Amino acid sequence: MTQRAYNFAAGPAALPEPVLAQAQKELLALPGPRASVMEISHRSAAFKEIMAAAEANIRRLLAVPDNYSVLFLQGGGRLQFAMIPMNLLGEQHHSADYLLTGAWGKHAAKEAAKFGEVAVGWDGSDSKFTQVPTDAQLDLSPDAGYVYYVSNETIEGVQFANEPQIKNSTLVCDASSDFMHKPLDISRYGLVYACAQKNIGPAGATVVIIRNDLLERSSSELPAYMNYKLHAEAGSMMNTPPTFAVYLIRLVTDWLLNDIGGLEKMHSINQSKAKLLYDAIDQHSDFYEGHAQPDSRSLMNVVFRLPSDELTKKFIAEADEKNLTALGGHRSVGGIRASIYNAMPVAGAEALRDLMVEFCKKNG
Ligand SMILES: *Cc1c(COP(=O)(O)O)cnc(C)c1O
């Protein structure tokens, strides 16, 4: 069998090896139904148990309050860009405030403008999306239907250390690329969502956590699939949910609970992995240039540049020889992007740090 690399892909991204091994073991037949999870009815007792366990794990890991629903939807992050304004804006709430901290926030604001008024509460494009705002820098409208932000901008590698402290009770967060990397106070949010393929599973499922009073904003005129209230009432079974993806989310959240020991532990592991790489950048700042300002640095996506495109290519090639893969930066930012989500072992970050130190000694 091919040896597994340390995979620094931004998404779809690395999954915990014990999770893949478990899925492999059970792939042909689950104990009860004696068929693959992909071959059984979503309304079977066996699958209902899997989805209930996935939801219970998420509720336990994040201490989700009882007045919130947890939904498993499809359509990725993109569909949420549209579903959020379609459901949360309307006759009562015409406008929403969007914080633009990177490419994903910009995409979401553009989509929302099709359904309501979008006010920009902060725009980091002048500084090339290298930082997140402080609370004092926000320009929010008192009557906005919600305030939308992206907790971790995956492409630029900038992340909020804490959610913005705002008066508006309807804080909406795209947590696609840092969901469950640390504990979160869900009660501060109206809605938090994450497509699975960065940090909690494979592509195909999106988890939405929504405060139940907000479900009353969903108009019955909406197409059924676009309506949060109908999904909540149907327990995410309005139609066939992405069964295999939900099954893997169940295994990943089992791993977080049982192998890692919860999100406090996960956070401290993530902090130590990120520190290895940022220290290497800072200690060789004549060679490496980090994209994000130090106080906005992401624990999940470490984005940095080398002195030239030639050296960047050479770095990526040498990394590949050492079994460190998928390090090329996004085309809009260039350089290197090392995505070190929950599933990246500390040893993978250490191996990359070692290469960074060695490479700069040889080529600096
Ligand atoms: C990847 C990503 C998205 C888009 O997700 P899709 O599932 O590809 O639609 C949205 N927001 C963030 C922060 C992401 O990292």
Coordinates of C-alpha atoms and ligand atoms in Angstrom, one line a residue:
M1 CA 0.0 0.0 0.0
T2 CA 1.2 3.6 -0.7
Q3 CA 2.7 5.3 2.3
R4 CA 0.5 8.2 3.6
A5 CA 2.1 11.6 3.4
Y6 CA 1.8 14.5 5.8
N7 CA -1.0 16.2 3.8
F8 CA -1.1 20.0 4.2
A9 CA -4.1 20.5 1.8
A10 CA -6.5 23.3 2.5
G11 CA -9.6 21.3 1.7
P12 CA -10.7 18.7 1.2
A13 CA -8.1 18.1 3.8
A14 CA -6.4 15.4 5.9
L15 CA -8.6 13.2 8.1
P16 CA -7.4 11.5 11.3
E17 CA -5.8 8.2 10.4
P18 CA -7.7 6.2 13.0
V19 CA -10.9 7.5 11.5
L20 CA -10.0 6.3 8.1
A21 CA -8.9 2.9 9.5
Q22 CA -12.3 2.5 11.2
A23 CA -14.2 3.5 8.1
Q24 CA -12.1 1.0 6.1
K25 CA -12.8 -1.8 8.6
E26 CA -16.6 -1.1 8.4
L27 CA -16.8 -0.2 4.8
L28 CA -18.2 -3.4 3.4
A29 CA -20.6 -4.1 6.3
L30 CA -21.8 -2.4 9.5
P31 CA -22.4 -4.9 12.3
G32 CA -26.2 -4.5 12.5
P33 CA -27.4 -4.1 8.8
R34 CA -24.6 -6.2 7.4
A35 CA -24.3 -3.7 4.5
S36 CA -22.1 -0.7 3.9
V37 CA -23.3 2.6 5.5
M38 CA -23.6 3.8 1.8
E39 CA -26.1 1.0 1.1
I40 CA -28.6 1.4 3.8
S41 CA -31.7 3.6 4.1
H42 CA -31.3 7.0 5.8
R43 CA -34.4 6.1 7.7
S44 CA -33.1 2.8 9.0
A45 CA -32.5 2.4 12.7
A46 CA -28.7 1.9 12.0
F47 CA -28.4 5.2 10.2
K48 CA -30.6 7.1 12.6
E49 CA -28.3 5.9 15.4
I50 CA -25.3 7.2 13.4
M51 CA -26.8 10.6 12.8
A52 CA -28.0 10.9 16.4
A53 CA -24.5 10.0 17.6
A54 CA -22.9 12.6 15.3
E55 CA -25.3 15.3 16.6
A56 CA -24.8 14.3 20.3
N57 CA -21.0 14.4 19.8
I58 CA -21.2 17.9 18.4
R59 CA -23.5 19.0 21.2
R60 CA -21.2 17.6 23.8
L61 CA -17.9 18.9 22.3
L62 CA -19.3 22.4 21.9
A63 CA -21.7 22.4 24.8
V64 CA -24.5 23.5 22.4
P65 CA -27.4 24.9 24.4
D66 CA -30.8 23.2 24.1
N67 CA -32.4 26.1 22.3
Y68 CA -30.2 25.5 19.2
S69 CA -30.8 23.1 16.4
V70 CA -27.9 21.2 14.7
L71 CA -28.6 20.5 11.0
F72 CA -26.7 18.3 8.5
L73 CA -27.2 19.9 5.1
Q74 CA -25.6 19.6 1.6
G75 CA -24.4 22.3 -0.8
G76 CA -21.2 23.1 1.0
G77 CA -20.2 26.5 2.3
R78 CA -21.5 28.1 -0.9
L79 CA -25.1 27.2 -0.3
Q80 CA -25.0 28.9 3.1
F81 CA -23.9 32.1 1.5
A82 CA -27.4 32.2 -0.1
M83 CA -29.4 30.4 2.6
I84 CA -28.4 32.7 5.3
P85 CA -29.8 35.9 3.7
M86 CA -32.7 34.0 2.2
N87 CA -33.9 32.9 5.6
L88 CA -32.7 35.7 7.9
L89 CA -33.6 38.7 5.8
G90 CA -37.1 39.6 4.8
E91 CA -39.8 42.1 5.5
Q92 CA -38.7 42.7 9.1
H93 CA -35.0 42.6 8.6
H94 CA -33.8 44.3 5.3
S95 CA -30.1 44.5 5.8
A96 CA -27.1 42.7 7.2
D97 CA -23.6 43.8 8.2
Y98 CA -20.7 41.8 6.6
L99 CA -17.1 41.9 7.9
L100 CA -14.7 41.4 4.9
T101 CA -11.6 39.8 6.2
G102 CA -10.7 37.7 3.1
A103 CA -11.9 36.0 0.0
W104 CA -14.7 33.9 1.7
G105 CA -16.3 36.9 3.4
K106 CA -16.3 38.8 0.1
H107 CA -18.0 35.9 -1.8
A108 CA -20.6 35.6 1.0
A109 CA -21.4 39.4 0.9
K110 CA -21.7 39.3 -2.9
E111 CA -24.2 36.5 -2.7
A112 CA -26.2 38.1 0.2
A113 CA -26.6 41.3 -1.9
K114 CA -29.0 39.4 -4.1
F115 CA -31.4 39.0 -1.3
G116 CA -31.1 42.1 0.8
E117 CA -29.0 45.1 1.6
V118 CA -25.4 44.4 2.6
A119 CA -23.5 47.0 4.6
V120 CA -19.8 46.5 5.0
G121 CA -18.9 46.6 8.7
W122 CA -15.2 46.4 8.1
D123 CA -13.1 45.9 4.9
G124 CA -9.5 44.5 5.0
S125 CA -9.0 44.6 1.3
D126 CA -6.8 47.7 1.4
S127 CA -4.3 45.9 3.6
K128 CA -4.5 42.8 1.4
F129 CA -6.4 40.8 4.0
T130 CA -3.5 40.5 6.4
Q131 CA -5.5 41.2 9.6
V132 CA -8.8 41.0 11.4
P133 CA -10.5 44.1 12.9
T134 CA -10.6 45.0 16.6
D135 CA -14.1 45.5 18.0
A136 CA -13.5 49.3 18.1
Q137 CA -12.8 49.3 14.3
L138 CA -16.2 47.8 13.4
D139 CA -18.8 50.1 11.8
L140 CA -22.1 48.3 12.5
S141 CA -25.7 49.4 11.8
P142 CA -28.0 49.3 14.9
D143 CA -30.8 47.6 13.0
A144 CA -28.9 45.0 10.9
G145 CA -30.7 41.7 10.6
Y146 CA -27.5 40.0 11.5
V147 CA -23.7 40.5 11.6
Y148 CA -21.7 38.1 9.4
Y149 CA -18.1 37.2 9.7
V150 CA -15.6 34.4 8.8
S151 CA -13.8 33.1 11.9
N152 CA -10.9 31.9 9.8
E153 CA -10.1 33.0 6.3
T154 CA -8.7 29.9 4.7
I155 CA -6.9 31.5 1.8
E156 CA -5.2 34.4 3.5
G157 CA -4.6 32.6 6.9
V158 CA -6.1 35.2 9.1
Q159 CA -8.2 34.3 12.1
F160 CA -10.2 35.9 14.9
A161 CA -8.7 35.0 18.3
N162 CA -12.2 35.6 19.7
E163 CA -15.6 36.4 18.2
P164 CA -16.4 40.1 17.8
Q165 CA -18.3 41.4 20.9
I166 CA -21.3 43.0 19.4
K167 CA -24.7 44.3 20.7
N168 CA -26.6 42.7 17.9
S169 CA -27.7 39.2 19.1
T170 CA -27.6 37.7 15.7
L171 CA -24.0 37.0 15.1
V172 CA -23.5 34.7 12.1
C173 CA -20.2 32.9 11.6
D174 CA -18.7 30.9 8.7
A175 CA -16.5 28.6 10.7
S176 CA -15.8 26.3 7.8
S177 CA -12.1 26.1 8.2
D178 CA -11.7 26.2 12.0
F179 CA -14.9 24.5 13.3
M180 CA -14.1 22.5 16.4
H181 CA -10.5 23.5 16.6
K182 CA -11.2 24.9 20.0
P183 CA -14.2 25.4 22.4
L184 CA -16.8 28.0 21.3
D185 CA -19.4 29.8 23.3
I186 CA -22.3 29.0 21.0
S187 CA -24.7 31.2 23.1
R188 CA -22.9 34.2 21.6
Y189 CA -24.1 33.2 18.1
G190 CA -27.3 33.2 16.2
L191 CA -25.9 30.8 13.6
V192 CA -22.6 29.0 13.1
Y193 CA -21.9 26.8 10.1
A194 CA -19.1 24.8 8.6
C195 CA -18.7 22.7 5.5
A196 CA -17.2 19.5 6.6
Q197 CA -14.2 19.1 4.3
K198 CA -11.7 21.3 6.1
N199 CA -11.8 20.1 9.7
I200 CA -14.5 17.6 10.5
G201 CA -15.1 15.2 7.6
P202 CA -15.3 14.7 3.9
A203 CA -16.9 17.0 1.3
G204 CA -20.7 16.6 1.1
A205 CA -22.0 17.7 4.5
T206 CA -22.4 21.1 6.1
V207 CA -23.2 21.5 9.7
V208 CA -25.4 24.4 10.7
I209 CA -26.0 25.3 14.3
I210 CA -28.9 27.8 14.6
R211 CA -30.7 29.4 17.5
N212 CA -34.3 28.2 17.4
D213 CA -36.0 31.6 17.5
L214 CA -34.3 32.4 14.2
L215 CA -36.2 29.6 12.5
E216 CA -39.3 31.8 12.7
R217 CA -37.7 34.1 10.2
S218 CA -37.8 31.4 7.4
S219 CA -40.5 32.3 5.0
S220 CA -42.8 29.5 3.8
E221 CA -42.4 30.9 0.3
L222 CA -38.8 29.6 0.2
P223 CA -37.9 26.5 -1.8
A224 CA -38.2 23.7 0.7
Y225 CA -34.5 22.8 0.6
M226 CA -33.5 26.4 1.3
N227 CA -35.7 26.6 4.4
Y228 CA -33.9 26.1 7.8
K229 CA -37.2 25.7 9.6
L230 CA -38.3 22.8 7.5
H231 CA -34.8 21.1 7.9
A232 CA -35.1 21.5 11.7
E233 CA -38.6 20.2 11.8
A234 CA -37.5 17.2 9.8
G235 CA -34.4 16.5 11.8
S236 CA -32.3 16.9 8.7
M237 CA -34.3 14.2 7.0
M238 CA -36.4 16.3 4.7
N239 CA -34.6 14.4 1.9
T240 CA -31.7 12.0 1.9
P241 CA -28.9 13.5 4.0
P242 CA -25.3 12.9 2.9
T243 CA -25.1 9.6 4.8
F244 CA -21.5 8.7 4.3
A245 CA -20.3 12.2 5.2
V246 CA -22.5 12.2 8.3
Y247 CA -21.0 8.8 9.3
L248 CA -17.5 10.2 9.0
I249 CA -18.4 13.2 11.0
R250 CA -19.6 10.8 13.7
L251 CA -16.2 9.0 13.6
V252 CA -14.2 12.3 13.6
T253 CA -16.2 13.6 16.6
D254 CA -15.7 10.2 18.4
W255 CA -12.0 10.7 17.8
L256 CA -12.1 14.3 19.2
L257 CA -13.9 13.0 22.3
N258 CA -12.1 9.8 23.0
D259 CA -8.6 10.0 21.4
I260 CA -8.0 13.7 21.8
G261 CA -10.0 14.3 25.0
G262 CA -12.1 17.3 23.9
L263 CA -11.7 20.7 22.4
E264 CA -9.5 22.3 25.1
K265 CA -6.9 19.6 24.4
M266 CA -7.4 20.0 20.7
H267 CA -6.8 23.7 21.0
S268 CA -3.6 23.4 22.9
I269 CA -2.3 20.8 20.3
N270 CA -3.3 23.2 17.5
Q271 CA -1.5 26.1 19.3
S272 CA 1.7 24.1 19.6
K273 CA 1.7 23.0 15.9
A274 CA 1.1 26.6 14.7
K275 CA 3.8 27.9 17.0
L276 CA 6.4 25.6 15.5
L277 CA 5.8 27.1 12.0
Y278 CA 5.4 30.8 13.0
D279 CA 8.6 30.5 15.1
A280 CA 10.4 29.2 12.1
I281 CA 9.1 32.2 10.1
D282 CA 10.0 34.8 12.8
Q283 CA 13.5 33.3 13.4
H284 CA 14.3 33.5 9.7
S285 CA 12.4 36.7 8.8
D286 CA 15.1 37.7 6.3
F287 CA 14.0 34.6 4.3
Y288 CA 10.4 33.9 5.1
E289 CA 7.6 36.5 5.1
G290 CA 4.4 35.6 6.9
H291 CA 1.2 36.9 5.2
A292 CA -0.9 37.6 8.3
Q293 CA -0.1 40.3 10.9
P294 CA 1.1 38.4 14.1
D295 CA -2.0 39.2 16.1
S296 CA -4.3 37.8 13.3
R297 CA -2.3 34.7 12.5
S298 CA -4.4 31.5 11.9
L299 CA -3.8 28.4 13.8
M300 CA -5.2 26.4 10.9
N301 CA -3.6 27.9 7.7
V302 CA -0.1 29.2 7.9
V303 CA 0.6 31.3 4.9
F304 CA 4.1 32.6 4.0
R305 CA 6.3 33.6 1.1
L306 CA 9.9 32.8 0.1
P307 CA 12.1 35.4 -1.6
S308 CA 11.3 34.2 -5.1
D309 CA 8.9 32.0 -7.1
E310 CA 11.8 29.9 -8.1
L311 CA 12.7 29.2 -4.4
T312 CA 9.0 28.5 -3.7
K313 CA 8.9 25.9 -6.4
K314 CA 12.1 24.3 -5.1
F315 CA 10.7 24.3 -1.6
I316 CA 7.5 22.5 -2.7
A317 CA 9.5 20.0 -4.6
E318 CA 11.9 19.2 -1.7
A319 CA 8.9 19.0 0.7
D320 CA 7.3 16.5 -1.6
E321 CA 10.4 14.3 -1.6
K322 CA 10.2 14.3 2.2
N323 CA 6.5 13.2 2.0
L324 CA 5.1 16.7 2.9
T325 CA 2.5 17.4 0.3
A326 CA 0.0 20.0 -1.0
L327 CA 1.9 23.1 0.3
G328 CA 1.3 25.4 -2.7
G329 CA -0.4 28.6 -1.7
H330 CA -3.7 29.8 -3.2
R331 CA -3.2 31.4 -6.6
S332 CA -4.5 34.7 -5.3
V333 CA -1.9 34.9 -2.5
G334 CA 1.0 32.8 -3.8
G335 CA 3.8 31.4 -1.7
I336 CA 3.2 28.5 0.7
R337 CA 0.1 27.6 2.6
A338 CA 0.5 24.9 5.2
S339 CA -3.0 23.8 6.4
I340 CA -2.6 22.2 9.8
Y341 CA -6.1 21.3 10.8
N342 CA -7.0 19.1 13.7
A343 CA -6.0 15.9 11.9
M344 CA -2.4 17.1 11.2
P345 CA -0.2 15.3 13.7
V346 CA 2.4 17.3 15.7
A347 CA 5.1 15.2 13.9
G348 CA 3.9 16.6 10.5
A349 CA 4.3 20.2 11.7
E350 CA 7.7 19.3 13.2
A351 CA 8.8 17.8 9.8
L352 CA 7.8 20.9 8.0
R353 CA 9.5 23.2 10.5
D354 CA 12.7 21.1 10.1
L355 CA 12.5 21.5 6.3
M356 CA 12.0 25.3 6.7
V357 CA 15.1 25.7 8.9
E358 CA 17.2 23.5 6.7
F359 CA 16.0 25.0 3.4
C360 CA 16.7 28.6 4.5
K361 CA 20.2 27.7 5.7
K362 CA 21.0 26.1 2.3
N363 CA 19.3 28.8 0.1
G364 CA 19.3 32.0 2.2
Ligands
LIG1 C1 -13.9 26.2 1.8 C2 -14.6 27.3 2.4 C3 -15.9 27.7 1.9 C4 -16.6 27.1 0.7 O1 -17.0 25.8 0.9 P1 -17.6 24.9 -0.3 O2 -18.0 23.7 0.5 O3 -16.5 24.7 -1.3 O4 -18.7 25.7 -0.9 C5 -16.5 28.7 2.6 N1 -16.0 29.4 3.6 C6 -14.7 29.0 4.1 C7 -14.2 29.8 5.2 C8 -14.0 28.0 3.5 O5 -12.8 27.7 3.9

